PDB file of C-alpha atoms and ligand atoms in Angstrom:
ATOM      1  CA  MET Q 213      -8.092 -42.748 -49.334  1.00 74.00           C
ATOM      2  CA  LEU Q 214      -7.743 -38.797 -48.269  1.00 81.00           C
ATOM      3  CA  SER Q 215      -3.954 -37.279 -48.008  1.00 85.00           C
ATOM      4  CA  ARG Q 216      -2.555 -36.425 -44.765  1.00 89.00           C
ATOM      5  CA  LYS Q 217      -2.253 -33.257 -46.049  1.00 90.00           C
ATOM      6  CA  VAL Q 218      -5.814 -32.348 -47.266  1.00 94.00           C
ATOM      7  CA  GLU Q 219      -7.522 -33.546 -43.484  1.00 95.00           C
ATOM      8  CA  LYS Q 220      -4.473 -30.947 -41.882  1.00 96.00           C
ATOM      9  CA  THR Q 221      -5.703 -28.025 -44.729  1.00 97.00           C
ATOM     10  CA  CYS Q 222      -9.317 -29.860 -44.238  1.00 97.00           C
ATOM     11  CA  GLY Q 223      -8.746 -28.785 -40.545  1.00 97.00           C
ATOM     12  CA  GLU Q 224      -6.469 -25.283 -40.335  1.00 97.00           C
ATOM     13  CA  ILE Q 225      -9.230 -23.980 -43.021  1.00 97.00           C
ATOM     14  CA  LYS Q 226     -11.688 -24.755 -40.646  1.00 96.00           C
ATOM     15  CA  SER Q 227     -10.387 -23.416 -37.502  1.00 96.00           C
ATOM     16  CA  LEU Q 228      -9.506 -20.417 -39.299  1.00 96.00           C
ATOM     17  CA  LYS Q 229      -5.415 -21.032 -38.886  1.00 97.00           C
ATOM     18  CA  ILE Q 230      -5.581 -20.741 -42.653  1.00 98.00           C
ATOM     19  CA  GLN Q 231      -8.262 -17.658 -43.551  1.00 97.00           C
ATOM     20  CA  GLY Q 232      -8.740 -14.820 -46.136  1.00 97.00           C
ATOM     21  CA  ALA Q 233      -9.996 -16.083 -49.884  1.00 97.00           C
ATOM     22  CA  ARG Q 234      -6.746 -16.328 -51.706  1.00 97.00           C
ATOM     23  CA  LYS Q 235      -4.625 -18.435 -48.732  1.00 97.00           C
ATOM     24  CA  VAL Q 236      -8.014 -20.462 -48.478  1.00 97.00           C
ATOM     25  CA  ALA Q 237      -7.780 -21.383 -52.011  1.00 97.00           C
ATOM     26  CA  GLN Q 238      -3.826 -21.420 -51.829  1.00 97.00           C
ATOM     27  CA  ALA Q 239      -3.749 -24.261 -49.453  1.00 97.00           C
ATOM     28  CA  ALA Q 240      -6.548 -26.671 -51.725  1.00 97.00           C
ATOM     29  CA  VAL Q 241      -5.238 -26.447 -54.430  1.00 97.00           C
ATOM     30  CA  GLU Q 242      -1.703 -27.045 -52.946  1.00 97.00           C
ATOM     31  CA  ALA Q 243      -3.635 -29.851 -50.890  1.00 96.00           C
ATOM     32  CA  MET Q 244      -5.157 -31.358 -53.832  1.00 96.00           C
ATOM     33  CA  ALA Q 245      -1.767 -31.516 -55.565  1.00 95.00           C
ATOM     34  CA  LEU Q 246      -0.711 -33.650 -52.478  1.00 95.00           C
ATOM     35  CA  GLN Q 247      -3.432 -35.663 -52.398  1.00 95.00           C
ATOM     36  CA  ALA Q 248      -2.215 -36.272 -56.312  1.00 95.00           C
ATOM     37  CA  LYS Q 249       1.123 -36.632 -55.740  1.00 94.00           C
ATOM     38  CA  GLU Q 250       0.647 -39.434 -53.405  1.00 93.00           C
ATOM     39  CA  SER Q 251      -2.927 -41.126 -54.660  1.00 93.00           C
ATOM     40  CA  ASP Q 252      -2.310 -45.020 -55.040  1.00 92.00           C
ATOM     41  CA  ALA Q 253      -4.280 -45.341 -57.723  1.00 94.00           C
ATOM     42  CA  LYS Q 254      -3.954 -47.987 -59.864  1.00 95.00           C
ATOM     43  CA  SER Q 255      -6.180 -46.255 -62.801  1.00 96.00           C
ATOM     44  CA  LEU Q 256      -7.230 -43.248 -64.618  1.00 96.00           C
ATOM     45  CA  GLU Q 257     -10.560 -43.391 -62.639  1.00 96.00           C
ATOM     46  CA  ALA Q 258      -9.294 -44.284 -59.154  1.00 96.00           C
ATOM     47  CA  PHE Q 259      -7.372 -41.284 -60.056  1.00 96.00           C
ATOM     48  CA  ARG Q 260     -10.002 -39.141 -61.071  1.00 96.00           C
ATOM     49  CA  SER Q 261     -12.291 -40.544 -57.045  1.00 95.00           C
ATOM     50  CA  ASP Q 262      -9.128 -39.664 -55.737  1.00 94.00           C
ATOM     51  CA  LEU Q 263      -9.217 -36.049 -56.281  1.00 95.00           C
ATOM     52  CA  LEU Q 264     -13.226 -35.507 -55.897  1.00 95.00           C
ATOM     53  CA  VAL Q 265     -13.550 -37.071 -52.815  1.00 95.00           C
ATOM     54  CA  ALA Q 266     -10.196 -34.803 -52.007  1.00 96.00           C
ATOM     55  CA  ALA Q 267     -11.831 -31.610 -53.294  1.00 96.00           C
ATOM     56  CA  ASP Q 268     -15.041 -32.330 -52.185  1.00 96.00           C
ATOM     57  CA  ALA Q 269     -13.811 -32.304 -48.608  1.00 96.00           C
ATOM     58  CA  LEU Q 270     -11.241 -29.150 -49.360  1.00 97.00           C
ATOM     59  CA  ALA Q 271     -14.552 -26.685 -50.878  1.00 95.00           C
ATOM     60  CA  ASN Q 272     -16.717 -28.041 -48.124  1.00 94.00           C
ATOM     61  CA  ALA Q 273     -14.362 -26.698 -45.659  1.00 95.00           C
ATOM     62  CA  ARG Q 274     -15.535 -23.422 -45.733  1.00 95.00           C
ATOM     63  CA  PRO Q 275     -18.594 -23.137 -48.236  1.00 89.00           C
ATOM     64  CA  THR Q 276     -18.800 -19.498 -48.632  1.00 91.00           C
ATOM     65  CA  GLU Q 277     -15.466 -19.659 -51.128  1.00 94.00           C
ATOM     66  CA  PRO Q 278     -15.953 -19.520 -54.840  1.00 95.00           C
ATOM     67  CA  MET Q 279     -12.339 -18.728 -55.016  1.00 96.00           C
ATOM     68  CA  LEU Q 280     -11.690 -22.413 -52.779  1.00 96.00           C
ATOM     69  CA  GLN Q 281     -14.761 -24.313 -55.358  1.00 95.00           C
ATOM     70  CA  ASN Q 282     -13.691 -22.053 -58.867  1.00 96.00           C
ATOM     71  CA  SER Q 283      -9.782 -23.358 -58.798  1.00 97.00           C
ATOM     72  CA  LEU Q 284     -10.097 -27.406 -57.816  1.00 96.00           C
ATOM     73  CA  ARG Q 285     -12.519 -27.600 -60.262  1.00 95.00           C
ATOM     74  CA  PHE Q 286     -10.315 -25.196 -63.012  1.00 94.00           C
ATOM     75  CA  LEU Q 287      -7.819 -27.381 -61.637  1.00 95.00           C
ATOM     76  CA  PHE Q 288      -9.800 -30.870 -62.518  1.00 95.00           C
ATOM     77  CA  ALA Q 289     -11.031 -29.427 -65.273  1.00 95.00           C
ATOM     78  CA  GLU Q 290      -6.799 -28.729 -66.778  1.00 95.00           C
ATOM     79  CA  MET Q 291      -6.274 -32.182 -66.439  1.00 95.00           C
ATOM     80  CA  GLN Q 292      -9.314 -33.940 -67.504  1.00 95.00           C
ATOM     81  CA  LYS Q 293      -8.755 -30.930 -71.478  1.00 95.00           C
ATOM     82  CA  ARG Q 294      -4.973 -32.378 -71.702  1.00 95.00           C
ATOM     83  CA  LYS Q 295      -6.779 -36.184 -72.221  1.00 96.00           C
ATOM     84  CA  PRO Q 296      -3.846 -38.356 -69.784  1.00 96.00           C
ATOM     85  CA  LYS Q 297      -3.654 -41.072 -70.947  1.00 95.00           C
ATOM     86  CA  GLY Q 298      -2.787 -43.254 -67.437  1.00 95.00           C
ATOM     87  CA  VAL Q 299      -2.170 -42.165 -63.441  1.00 96.00           C
ATOM     88  CA  GLY Q 300       1.436 -40.855 -64.361  1.00 96.00           C
ATOM     89  CA  GLU Q 301       0.095 -38.048 -67.162  1.00 96.00           C
ATOM     90  CA  ALA Q 302      -2.578 -36.753 -65.301  1.00 97.00           C
ATOM     91  CA  ARG Q 303      -0.585 -36.998 -62.178  1.00 96.00           C
ATOM     92  CA  LYS Q 304       2.058 -34.643 -63.794  1.00 96.00           C
ATOM     93  CA  ALA Q 305      -0.924 -32.031 -65.107  1.00 97.00           C
ATOM     94  CA  ILE Q 306      -2.543 -31.611 -61.784  1.00 97.00           C
ATOM     95  CA  ALA Q 307       1.238 -30.716 -60.566  1.00 97.00           C
ATOM     96  CA  ASP Q 308       2.419 -27.730 -63.963  1.00 97.00           C
ATOM     97  CA  GLU Q 309      -1.132 -26.541 -63.786  1.00 96.00           C
ATOM     98  CA  GLU Q 310      -1.080 -25.734 -59.715  1.00 97.00           C
ATOM     99  CA  LYS Q 311       2.544 -24.468 -61.108  1.00 97.00           C
ATOM    100  CA  ILE Q 312       0.669 -22.060 -63.062  1.00 96.00           C
ATOM    101  CA  LEU Q 313      -2.290 -21.174 -60.799  1.00 97.00           C
ATOM    102  CA  LEU Q 314      -0.589 -20.185 -57.578  1.00 97.00           C
ATOM    103  CA  LYS Q 315       1.722 -18.206 -60.186  1.00 98.00           C
ATOM    104  CA  LYS Q 316      -1.004 -17.008 -61.419  1.00 97.00           C
ATOM    105  CA  PHE Q 317      -2.653 -15.239 -57.795  1.00 97.00           C
ATOM    106  CA  GLU Q 318       0.857 -14.421 -56.658  1.00 97.00           C
ATOM    107  CA  GLU Q 319       0.591 -12.049 -60.043  1.00 98.00           C
ATOM    108  CA  ASN Q 320      -3.226 -11.264 -59.731  1.00 98.00           C
ATOM    109  CA  ALA Q 321      -2.719  -9.934 -55.677  1.00 98.00           C
ATOM    110  CA  GLY Q 322       0.296  -7.283 -57.594  1.00 98.00           C
ATOM    111  CA  LYS Q 323      -1.511  -6.459 -60.255  1.00 98.00           C
ATOM    112  CA  ILE Q 324      -4.571  -5.666 -57.570  1.00 98.00           C
ATOM    113  CA  ALA Q 325      -2.398  -3.895 -55.156  1.00 98.00           C
ATOM    114  CA  GLU Q 326      -0.639  -1.768 -58.014  1.00 98.00           C
ATOM    115  CA  PHE Q 327      -4.189  -0.864 -59.200  1.00 98.00           C
ATOM    116  CA  GLY Q 328      -5.573  -0.604 -55.470  1.00 98.00           C
ATOM    117  CA  ALA Q 329      -2.610   2.098 -55.090  1.00 98.00           C
ATOM    118  CA  LYS Q 330      -2.646   4.128 -57.767  1.00 97.00           C
ATOM    119  CA  GLU Q 331      -6.850   4.898 -56.654  1.00 95.00           C
ATOM    120  CA  LEU Q 332      -6.305   5.859 -52.919  1.00 97.00           C
ATOM    121  CA  PRO Q 333      -5.472   9.618 -52.834  1.00 97.00           C
ATOM    122  CA  ILE Q 334      -2.708  11.058 -50.963  1.00 97.00           C
ATOM    123  CA  ASP Q 335      -2.979  11.526 -46.574  1.00 97.00           C
ATOM    124  CA  ALA Q 336      -6.576   9.295 -46.864  1.00 98.00           C
ATOM    125  CA  ARG Q 337      -8.271   8.615 -43.820  1.00 98.00           C
ATOM    126  CA  ILE Q 338      -9.220   4.974 -44.811  1.00 98.00           C
ATOM    127  CA  LEU Q 339     -12.211   2.519 -43.163  1.00 98.00           C
ATOM    128  CA  ILE Q 340     -11.498  -1.222 -42.961  1.00 98.00           C
ATOM    129  CA  HIS Q 341     -12.819  -4.490 -41.943  1.00 98.00           C
ATOM    130  CA  CYS Q 342     -11.697  -7.928 -41.676  1.00 98.00           C
ATOM    131  CA  HIS Q 343      -8.287  -8.810 -42.974  1.00 98.00           C
ATOM    132  CA  SER Q 344      -7.251  -9.518 -46.492  1.00 98.00           C
ATOM    133  CA  HIS Q 345      -4.379 -10.241 -47.780  1.00 98.00           C
ATOM    134  CA  THR Q 346      -5.273  -9.062 -50.553  1.00 98.00           C
ATOM    135  CA  LEU Q 347      -6.256  -5.343 -49.029  1.00 98.00           C
ATOM    136  CA  MET Q 348      -2.949  -5.501 -46.836  1.00 98.00           C
ATOM    137  CA  GLY Q 349      -1.404  -5.512 -50.390  1.00 98.00           C
ATOM    138  CA  ILE Q 350      -3.193  -2.906 -51.361  1.00 98.00           C
ATOM    139  CA  LEU Q 351      -2.044  -0.454 -48.412  1.00 98.00           C
ATOM    140  CA  LYS Q 352       1.423  -1.552 -48.277  1.00 98.00           C
ATOM    141  CA  ARG Q 353       2.051  -0.607 -51.491  1.00 98.00           C
ATOM    142  CA  ALA Q 354       0.287   3.107 -50.856  1.00 98.00           C
ATOM    143  CA  GLN Q 355       2.984   4.192 -48.012  1.00 98.00           C
ATOM    144  CA  GLU Q 356       5.691   2.489 -50.752  1.00 98.00           C
ATOM    145  CA  MET Q 357       4.119   5.323 -53.338  1.00 98.00           C
ATOM    146  CA  GLY Q 358       4.832   7.728 -50.338  1.00 98.00           C
ATOM    147  CA  LYS Q 359       0.442   7.947 -49.896  1.00 98.00           C
ATOM    148  CA  ALA Q 360       0.843   7.750 -46.291  1.00 98.00           C
ATOM    149  CA  PRO Q 361      -2.602   6.528 -45.595  1.00 98.00           C
ATOM    150  CA  LYS Q 362      -4.219   6.642 -42.353  1.00 98.00           C
ATOM    151  CA  VAL Q 363      -6.141   3.719 -41.722  1.00 98.00           C
ATOM    152  CA  THR Q 364      -8.744   2.538 -39.440  1.00 98.00           C
ATOM    153  CA  CYS Q 365      -9.604  -0.950 -38.309  1.00 98.00           C
ATOM    154  CA  THR Q 366     -12.663  -2.315 -36.917  1.00 98.00           C
ATOM    155  CA  GLU Q 367     -11.390  -5.460 -34.908  1.00 98.00           C
ATOM    156  CA  THR Q 368     -14.048  -7.472 -36.343  1.00 98.00           C
ATOM    157  CA  ARG Q 369     -16.078  -9.857 -33.986  1.00 97.00           C
ATOM    158  CA  PRO Q 370     -16.218 -12.452 -33.207  1.00 98.00           C
ATOM    159  CA  LEU Q 371     -12.692 -13.742 -34.022  1.00 97.00           C
ATOM    160  CA  TYR Q 372     -11.105 -10.382 -34.264  1.00 98.00           C
ATOM    161  CA  GLN Q 373      -9.249 -10.616 -37.637  1.00 98.00           C
ATOM    162  CA  GLY Q 374      -9.103  -7.055 -37.627  1.00 98.00           C
ATOM    163  CA  ARG Q 375      -6.436  -6.954 -34.834  1.00 98.00           C
ATOM    164  CA  ILE Q 376      -4.889  -9.315 -37.588  1.00 98.00           C
ATOM    165  CA  SER Q 377      -4.656  -6.217 -40.114  1.00 98.00           C
ATOM    166  CA  ALA Q 378      -4.314  -3.327 -37.356  1.00 98.00           C
ATOM    167  CA  LYS Q 379      -0.399  -5.597 -36.256  1.00 98.00           C
ATOM    168  CA  GLU Q 380       0.174  -6.347 -39.862  1.00 98.00           C
ATOM    169  CA  LEU Q 381      -0.360  -2.681 -41.277  1.00 98.00           C
ATOM    170  CA  ALA Q 382       1.604  -1.355 -38.131  1.00 98.00           C
ATOM    171  CA  GLY Q 383       4.780  -3.457 -37.944  1.00 98.00           C
ATOM    172  CA  ALA Q 384       4.614  -2.287 -42.684  1.00 98.00           C
ATOM    173  CA  GLY Q 385       4.942   1.324 -40.835  1.00 98.00           C
ATOM    174  CA  VAL Q 386       1.308   2.447 -41.427  1.00 98.00           C
ATOM    175  CA  ASP Q 387      -1.067   5.047 -38.942  1.00 98.00           C
ATOM    176  CA  VAL Q 388      -3.650   2.250 -37.918  1.00 98.00           C
ATOM    177  CA  THR Q 389      -6.185   3.038 -35.316  1.00 98.00           C
ATOM    178  CA  LEU Q 390      -8.067  -0.049 -34.202  1.00 98.00           C
ATOM    179  CA  VAL Q 391     -11.802   0.355 -33.154  1.00 98.00           C
ATOM    180  CA  VAL Q 392     -14.608  -1.742 -31.983  1.00 98.00           C
ATOM    181  CA  ASP Q 393     -17.739  -2.793 -35.111  1.00 98.00           C
ATOM    182  CA  SER Q 394     -20.133  -0.778 -33.403  1.00 98.00           C
ATOM    183  CA  ALA Q 395     -17.964   2.977 -34.838  1.00 98.00           C
ATOM    184  CA  ALA Q 396     -18.370   2.315 -37.581  1.00 98.00           C
ATOM    185  CA  LYS Q 397     -20.857   4.966 -38.033  1.00 98.00           C
ATOM    186  CA  SER Q 398     -18.900   7.475 -35.733  1.00 98.00           C
ATOM    187  CA  MET Q 399     -15.769   7.120 -37.574  1.00 98.00           C
ATOM    188  CA  MET Q 400     -17.598   7.524 -41.258  1.00 98.00           C
ATOM    189  CA  GLY Q 401     -17.439  11.115 -40.401  1.00 97.00           C
ATOM    190  CA  LYS Q 402     -13.597  11.029 -40.218  1.00 97.00           C
ATOM    191  CA  THR Q 403     -13.674   8.282 -43.240  1.00 98.00           C
ATOM    192  CA  ASP Q 404     -12.432   9.412 -47.489  1.00 98.00           C
ATOM    193  CA  LEU Q 405     -13.155   5.746 -48.574  1.00 98.00           C
ATOM    194  CA  VAL Q 406     -13.957   2.365 -46.857  1.00 98.00           C
ATOM    195  CA  LEU Q 407     -11.534  -1.255 -48.474  1.00 98.00           C
ATOM    196  CA  VAL Q 408     -13.001  -3.828 -47.844  1.00 98.00           C
ATOM    197  CA  GLY Q 409     -12.006  -7.608 -49.318  1.00 98.00           C
ATOM    198  CA  ALA Q 410     -13.870  -9.854 -51.261  1.00 98.00           C
ATOM    199  CA  ASP Q 411     -15.486 -13.710 -50.263  1.00 97.00           C
ATOM    200  CA  SER Q 412     -17.676 -14.465 -53.088  1.00 97.00           C
ATOM    201  CA  ILE Q 413     -19.225 -11.745 -56.072  1.00 97.00           C
ATOM    202  CA  THR Q 414     -22.930 -12.631 -57.449  1.00 97.00           C
ATOM    203  CA  SER Q 415     -23.741 -12.610 -61.102  1.00 96.00           C
ATOM    204  CA  THR Q 416     -26.066  -9.191 -59.648  1.00 97.00           C
ATOM    205  CA  GLY Q 417     -22.802  -7.512 -58.713  1.00 98.00           C
ATOM    206  CA  ASP Q 418     -23.459  -7.967 -54.816  1.00 98.00           C
ATOM    207  CA  LEU Q 419     -20.689  -8.757 -52.840  1.00 98.00           C
ATOM    208  CA  VAL Q 420     -20.101 -11.888 -50.209  1.00 97.00           C
ATOM    209  CA  ASN Q 421     -17.583 -10.562 -46.798  1.00 98.00           C
ATOM    210  CA  LYS Q 422     -17.265 -10.415 -43.760  1.00 98.00           C
ATOM    211  CA  ILE Q 423     -19.718 -10.105 -41.138  1.00 98.00           C
ATOM    212  CA  GLY Q 424     -20.778  -6.414 -40.879  1.00 98.00           C
ATOM    213  CA  THR Q 425     -19.850  -5.265 -44.549  1.00 98.00           C
ATOM    214  CA  ALA Q 426     -23.836  -4.166 -46.165  1.00 98.00           C
ATOM    215  CA  GLY Q 427     -23.671  -2.793 -42.535  1.00 98.00           C
ATOM    216  CA  ILE Q 428     -20.311  -0.600 -43.354  1.00 98.00           C
ATOM    217  CA  ALA Q 429     -21.304   0.365 -46.885  1.00 98.00           C
ATOM    218  CA  THR Q 430     -25.282   0.913 -45.689  1.00 98.00           C
ATOM    219  CA  ILE Q 431     -23.048   3.535 -43.377  1.00 98.00           C
ATOM    220  CA  ALA Q 432     -20.477   4.484 -46.377  1.00 98.00           C
ATOM    221  CA  LYS Q 433     -23.593   5.662 -49.212  1.00 98.00           C
ATOM    222  CA  GLU Q 434     -25.923   7.411 -46.854  1.00 98.00           C
ATOM    223  CA  SER Q 435     -22.399   8.977 -45.578  1.00 98.00           C
ATOM    224  CA  ASP Q 436     -21.456   9.812 -49.688  1.00 98.00           C
ATOM    225  CA  VAL Q 437     -18.406   8.548 -48.758  1.00 98.00           C
ATOM    226  CA  ARG Q 438     -17.001   5.871 -51.732  1.00 98.00           C
ATOM    227  CA  PHE Q 439     -16.766   1.862 -50.906  1.00 98.00           C
ATOM    228  CA  PHE Q 440     -14.654  -0.794 -52.904  1.00 98.00           C
ATOM    229  CA  SER Q 441     -13.921  -4.453 -53.098  1.00 98.00           C
ATOM    230  CA  CYS Q 442     -10.618  -5.356 -53.566  1.00 98.00           C
ATOM    231  CA  ALA Q 443     -11.315  -9.020 -55.572  1.00 98.00           C
ATOM    232  CA  GLU Q 444      -9.997 -11.429 -57.993  1.00 97.00           C
ATOM    233  CA  LEU Q 445     -12.092 -12.123 -60.789  1.00 97.00           C
ATOM    234  CA  TYR Q 446     -11.606 -16.435 -59.315  1.00 96.00           C
ATOM    235  CA  LYS Q 447     -14.236 -14.477 -56.719  1.00 97.00           C
ATOM    236  CA  PHE Q 448     -17.074 -14.688 -58.960  1.00 97.00           C
ATOM    237  CA  ASP Q 449     -19.371 -17.481 -57.607  1.00 96.00           C
ATOM    238  CA  PRO Q 450     -20.390 -18.764 -61.239  1.00 94.00           C
ATOM    239  CA  LEU Q 451     -23.835 -20.806 -59.251  1.00 93.00           C
ATOM    240  CA  THR Q 452     -25.228 -17.598 -58.880  1.00 94.00           C
ATOM    241  CA  ILE Q 453     -25.759 -17.271 -62.728  1.00 92.00           C
ATOM    242  CA  TRP Q 454     -28.202 -20.274 -62.496  1.00 91.00           C
ATOM    243  CA  GLY Q 455     -29.941 -18.621 -59.549  1.00 85.00           C
ATOM    244  CA  ARG Q 456     -28.092 -19.897 -56.884  1.00 86.00           C
ATOM    245  CA  MET Q 457     -27.822 -17.941 -53.630  1.00 84.00           C
ATOM    246  CA  THR Q 458     -24.461 -18.198 -52.543  1.00 83.00           C
ATOM    247  CA  GLU Q 459     -24.324 -20.197 -49.335  1.00 82.00           C
ATOM    248  CA  MET Q 460     -23.493 -18.117 -45.496  1.00 91.00           C
ATOM    249  CA  GLU Q 461     -21.433 -19.056 -43.551  1.00 93.00           C
ATOM    250  CA  GLU Q 462     -22.461 -20.236 -40.179  1.00 95.00           C
ATOM    251  CA  ARG Q 463     -20.417 -21.013 -37.313  1.00 96.00           C
ATOM    252  CA  ASP Q 464     -19.826 -22.270 -33.896  1.00 96.00           C
ATOM    253  CA  ALA Q 465     -21.775 -21.069 -31.154  1.00 97.00           C
ATOM    254  CA  GLN Q 466     -18.668 -21.378 -29.278  1.00 97.00           C
ATOM    255  CA  GLU Q 467     -16.902 -17.862 -30.740  1.00 97.00           C
ATOM    256  CA  ILE Q 468     -19.920 -16.005 -29.578  1.00 98.00           C
ATOM    257  CA  ALA Q 469     -20.835 -17.171 -26.401  1.00 97.00           C
ATOM    258  CA  ASP Q 470     -20.206 -19.956 -24.658  1.00 97.00           C
ATOM    259  CA  PRO Q 471     -23.638 -21.740 -24.216  1.00 94.00           C
ATOM    260  CA  LYS Q 472     -23.780 -22.666 -21.019  1.00 95.00           C
ATOM    261  CA  GLU Q 473     -23.191 -19.355 -20.004  1.00 97.00           C
ATOM    262  CA  MET Q 474     -26.550 -18.346 -22.194  1.00 97.00           C
ATOM    263  CA  LYS Q 475     -29.134 -20.780 -20.669  1.00 96.00           C
ATOM    264  CA  GLY Q 476     -32.514 -20.207 -22.834  1.00 97.00           C
ATOM    265  CA  VAL Q 477     -30.522 -17.669 -25.487  1.00 97.00           C
ATOM    266  CA  LYS Q 478     -30.075 -18.825 -29.480  1.00 97.00           C
ATOM    267  CA  ILE Q 479     -26.697 -18.396 -30.870  1.00 97.00           C
ATOM    268  CA  LEU Q 480     -26.316 -17.476 -34.384  1.00 97.00           C
ATOM    269  CA  ASN Q 481     -22.873 -17.233 -35.545  1.00 97.00           C
ATOM    270  CA  TYR Q 482     -23.005 -16.030 -39.801  1.00 97.00           C
ATOM    271  CA  ALA Q 483     -19.948 -15.979 -40.704  1.00 97.00           C
ATOM    272  CA  PHE Q 484     -20.603 -13.523 -43.941  1.00 97.00           C
ATOM    273  CA  ASP Q 485     -22.828 -11.178 -44.960  1.00 97.00           C
ATOM    274  CA  ARG Q 486     -24.271  -9.948 -48.812  1.00 97.00           C
ATOM    275  CA  THR Q 487     -23.566  -5.651 -49.937  1.00 98.00           C
ATOM    276  CA  ASP Q 488     -26.037  -4.914 -52.535  1.00 98.00           C
ATOM    277  CA  ALA Q 489     -24.263  -3.920 -55.262  1.00 98.00           C
ATOM    278  CA  LYS Q 490     -26.019  -0.233 -55.514  1.00 98.00           C
ATOM    279  CA  TYR Q 491     -23.901   0.262 -52.031  1.00 98.00           C
ATOM    280  CA  ILE Q 492     -20.160  -0.197 -54.050  1.00 98.00           C
ATOM    281  CA  THR Q 493     -18.326   2.414 -55.890  1.00 98.00           C
ATOM    282  CA  GLY Q 494     -15.990   0.240 -57.506  1.00 98.00           C
ATOM    283  CA  TYR Q 495     -13.988  -3.584 -57.434  1.00 98.00           C
ATOM    284  CA  ILE Q 496     -10.422  -3.702 -57.553  1.00 98.00           C
ATOM    285  CA  THR Q 497      -9.783  -6.190 -59.688  1.00 98.00           C
ATOM    286  CA  GLU Q 498      -6.458  -7.179 -61.522  1.00 98.00           C
ATOM    287  CA  LYS Q 499      -7.465  -5.903 -64.748  1.00 98.00           C
ATOM    288  CA  GLY Q 500      -8.377  -2.509 -63.177  1.00 98.00           C
ATOM    289  CA  VAL Q 501     -11.265  -0.844 -61.211  1.00 98.00           C
ATOM    290  CA  VAL Q 502     -14.641  -1.641 -62.711  1.00 98.00           C
ATOM    291  CA  THR Q 503     -18.079  -1.198 -61.180  1.00 98.00           C
ATOM    292  CA  PRO Q 504     -20.459  -3.671 -60.442  1.00 98.00           C
ATOM    293  CA  GLN Q 505     -21.312  -4.650 -63.581  1.00 98.00           C
ATOM    294  CA  GLY Q 506     -18.172  -4.330 -65.410  1.00 98.00           C
ATOM    295  CA  PHE Q 507     -16.987  -6.621 -63.020  1.00 98.00           C
ATOM    296  CA  VAL Q 508     -19.309  -9.887 -63.885  1.00 98.00           C
ATOM    297  CA  ALA Q 509     -19.176  -8.905 -67.516  1.00 97.00           C
ATOM    298  CA  MET Q 510     -14.977  -9.267 -66.968  1.00 97.00           C
ATOM    299  CA  ALA Q 511     -15.665 -12.334 -64.489  1.00 97.00           C
ATOM    300  CA  MET Q 512     -18.564 -13.979 -67.851  1.00 96.00           C
ATOM    301  CA  LYS Q 513     -15.617 -13.570 -69.920  1.00 95.00           C
ATOM    302  CA  GLU Q 514     -12.707 -15.041 -68.142  1.00 92.00           C
ATOM    303  CA  PHE Q 515     -15.027 -17.679 -66.982  1.00 89.00           C
ATOM    304  CA  GLY Q 516     -15.721 -18.827 -70.831  1.00 89.00           C
ATOM    305  CA  LEU Q 517     -20.060 -17.957 -70.038  1.00 88.00           C
ATOM    306  CA  GLU Q 518     -20.857 -15.063 -72.152  1.00 81.00           C
TER     307      GLU Q 518
HETATM  308  C1  RUB U 786     -11.752 -13.152 -44.503  1.00 64.05           C
HETATM  309  C2  RUB U 786     -12.627 -11.707 -45.257  1.00 64.05           C
HETATM  310  C3  RUB U 786     -11.796 -11.231 -46.241  1.00 64.05           C
HETATM  311  C4  RUB U 786     -11.766 -12.490 -48.027  1.00 64.05           C
HETATM  312  C5  RUB U 786     -11.247 -11.575 -48.714  1.00 64.05           C
HETATM  313  O1  RUB U 786     -13.173 -13.842 -43.533  1.00 64.05           O
HETATM  314  O2  RUB U 786     -13.708 -11.557 -45.451  1.00 64.05           O
HETATM  315  O3  RUB U 786     -12.250  -9.884 -46.620  1.00 64.05           O
HETATM  316  O4  RUB U 786     -11.475 -13.404 -47.467  1.00 64.05           O
HETATM  317  O5  RUB U 786      -9.221 -11.919 -48.270  1.00 64.05           O
HETATM  318  P1  RUB U 786     -12.598 -14.797 -42.297  1.00 64.05           P
HETATM  319  P2  RUB U 786      -8.296 -11.833 -49.540  1.00 64.05           P
HETATM  320  O6  RUB U 786     -11.371 -14.097 -41.806  1.00 64.05           O
HETATM  321  O7  RUB U 786     -13.511 -15.175 -42.500  1.00 64.05           O
HETATM  322  O8  RUB U 786     -11.345 -15.646 -44.069  1.00 64.05           O
HETATM  323  O9  RUB U 786      -7.637 -10.969 -49.791  1.00 64.05           O
HETATM  324  O10 RUB U 786      -7.474 -13.228 -48.487  1.00 64.05           O
HETATM  325  O11 RUB U 786      -8.669 -12.730 -50.357  1.00 64.05           O
END
């Protein structure tokens, strides 16, 4: 049976109360650990099946999130590796691995903040899109280092996550300006580099991130502006090695406009788009700043897929 926590977490992920790939993965790992704790399964088989049902529900709450899927797969695989003899041992394995994984997420975010902040020139004019916790970490660290970044946030229709970024950065004392998404081209002449987060990286080094990212990357390339994405290796989508296309989440039309007021109009609400690797100067990872090809090579190694 699904624990209440899993159901609640699925709802909060779907509604974007919990947003951003890393927070989504973190919440899912916590929910899965609680499922393990609360499961009343009497046999290992029933326990595993409880976990798989929970993992399935959580992974499908946002299908375009490999970090979520990778983390749940990792938890399950690490439990299996320990060859538990009963439910008690299996439960303990999940609890231990949850702690290890969450600590790793935090350490990786810290390393990315450090590498990213070092990469930024002093007084750099930076254009960002959407709200990425990883990216916030870099900009706040740069501010602490006295680099005084000047940040422009797109508001990020339809749900305005750019406003979250703008308020958070203003709260950290960063010089910040909010623009509409369609101002990206007008702003590029006043931009030294573009910085975005990442939801998924494919086996060809392409980036899947909030809708609008691909357009901004194209404009940046045309204007000779460097384009970086910050992404831990856990954002790699291993299934793309075998040719699977990353599934693009399509969300409720209501987020764009009330269909009742738009009679005869189809409304299409893709949450993400795909930026070709050729537009990406580098990925800022927990192991340093690398090219898209470098990201894929390192992720393959990390996932034991070389
Ligand atoms: C958020 C988004 C972020 C990535 C990375 O989209 O596209 O850039 O998820 O975030 P949404 P993080 O608001 O739809 O979740 O760095 O926090 O993992």
